[in-house]
Amino acid sequence: TFNGTWKIDRNDNYDKFMEQLGVNMVKRKLAAHDSLKITLEQTGDKFHVKESNFRTLELDFTLGVTFDYSLADGTELSGSWTMEGDTLKGVFNRKDNGKPLTTTRVIVGDELIQSYNYEGVDAKRIFKRD
Ligand code: MYR
């Protein structure tokens, strides 16, 4: 189950990923140490999400239903999550250039691993239960 509160433990290639997205160096340095916490509550095909780092936000999404999401730097995405086996798969598109940003969430052991891809660059953020 994805349910619970997850605290960032470590990143893999996240700086390169953000660079590919066009995030400037100062913001990348801040984002790399953002102490991100994510709380996920799944009820059937609906998820309630709370995120806190330098901003806090709450949102709801339904698997397979498109929604809008703004990154911390203001970049707007639109897309959806689906469940494939035990993996959450997100396919989003940047609204400014139409390019896809894909992401997955999977539980491996006692960790939640979120993977990202944008324009050929892969990254991971790895979370532990809070
Ligand atoms: C959620 O389930 O948390 C909401 C939807 C997330 C959409 C995809 C998030 C991509 C985040 C990329 C981080 C880039 C930082 C500049």
PDB file of C-alpha atoms in Angstrom, residues 18 21-23 27 55 68-78 93-97 99 101 118:
ATOM      1  CA  MET A  18      15.791  19.481 -13.163  1.00  0.00           C
ATOM      2  CA  LEU A  21      13.498  20.793 -17.318  1.00  0.00           C
ATOM      3  CA  GLY A  22      15.179  24.194 -17.415  1.00  0.00           C
ATOM      4  CA  VAL A  23      15.244  24.875 -13.674  1.00  0.00           C
ATOM      5  CA  LYS A  27      16.361  26.674  -7.565  1.00  0.00           C
ATOM      6  CA  ARG A  55       5.249  24.975  -0.113  1.00  0.00           C
ATOM      7  CA  ASP A  68      -3.546  19.979 -13.797  1.00  0.00           C
ATOM      8  CA  TYR A  69      -0.487  20.288 -11.585  1.00  0.00           C
ATOM      9  CA  SER A  70       1.957  23.179 -11.155  1.00  0.00           C
ATOM     10  CA  LEU A  71       5.590  22.530 -10.289  1.00  0.00           C
ATOM     11  CA  ALA A  72       7.177  24.684  -7.601  1.00  0.00           C
ATOM     12  CA  ASP A  73       8.783  26.888 -10.272  1.00  0.00           C
ATOM     13  CA  GLY A  74       5.408  27.577 -11.901  1.00  0.00           C
ATOM     14  CA  THR A  75       5.729  25.114 -14.794  1.00  0.00           C
ATOM     15  CA  GLU A  76       2.271  23.733 -15.504  1.00  0.00           C
ATOM     16  CA  LEU A  77       1.593  20.098 -16.281  1.00  0.00           C
ATOM     17  CA  SER A  78      -1.523  18.232 -17.275  1.00  0.00           C
ATOM     18  CA  ASN A  93       2.631  16.996 -20.458  1.00  0.00           C
ATOM     19  CA  ARG A  94       4.122  20.414 -19.991  1.00  0.00           C
ATOM     20  CA  LYS A  95       1.564  23.002 -20.991  1.00  0.00           C
ATOM     21  CA  ASP A  96       4.204  25.406 -22.323  1.00  0.00           C
ATOM     22  CA  ASN A  97       5.877  23.066 -24.832  1.00  0.00           C
ATOM     23  CA  LYS A  99       6.614  17.647 -24.024  1.00  0.00           C
ATOM     24  CA  LEU A 101       7.151  14.154 -18.277  1.00  0.00           C
ATOM     25  CA  TYR A 118      11.951  14.153 -19.100  1.00  0.00           C
TER      26      TYR A 118
END
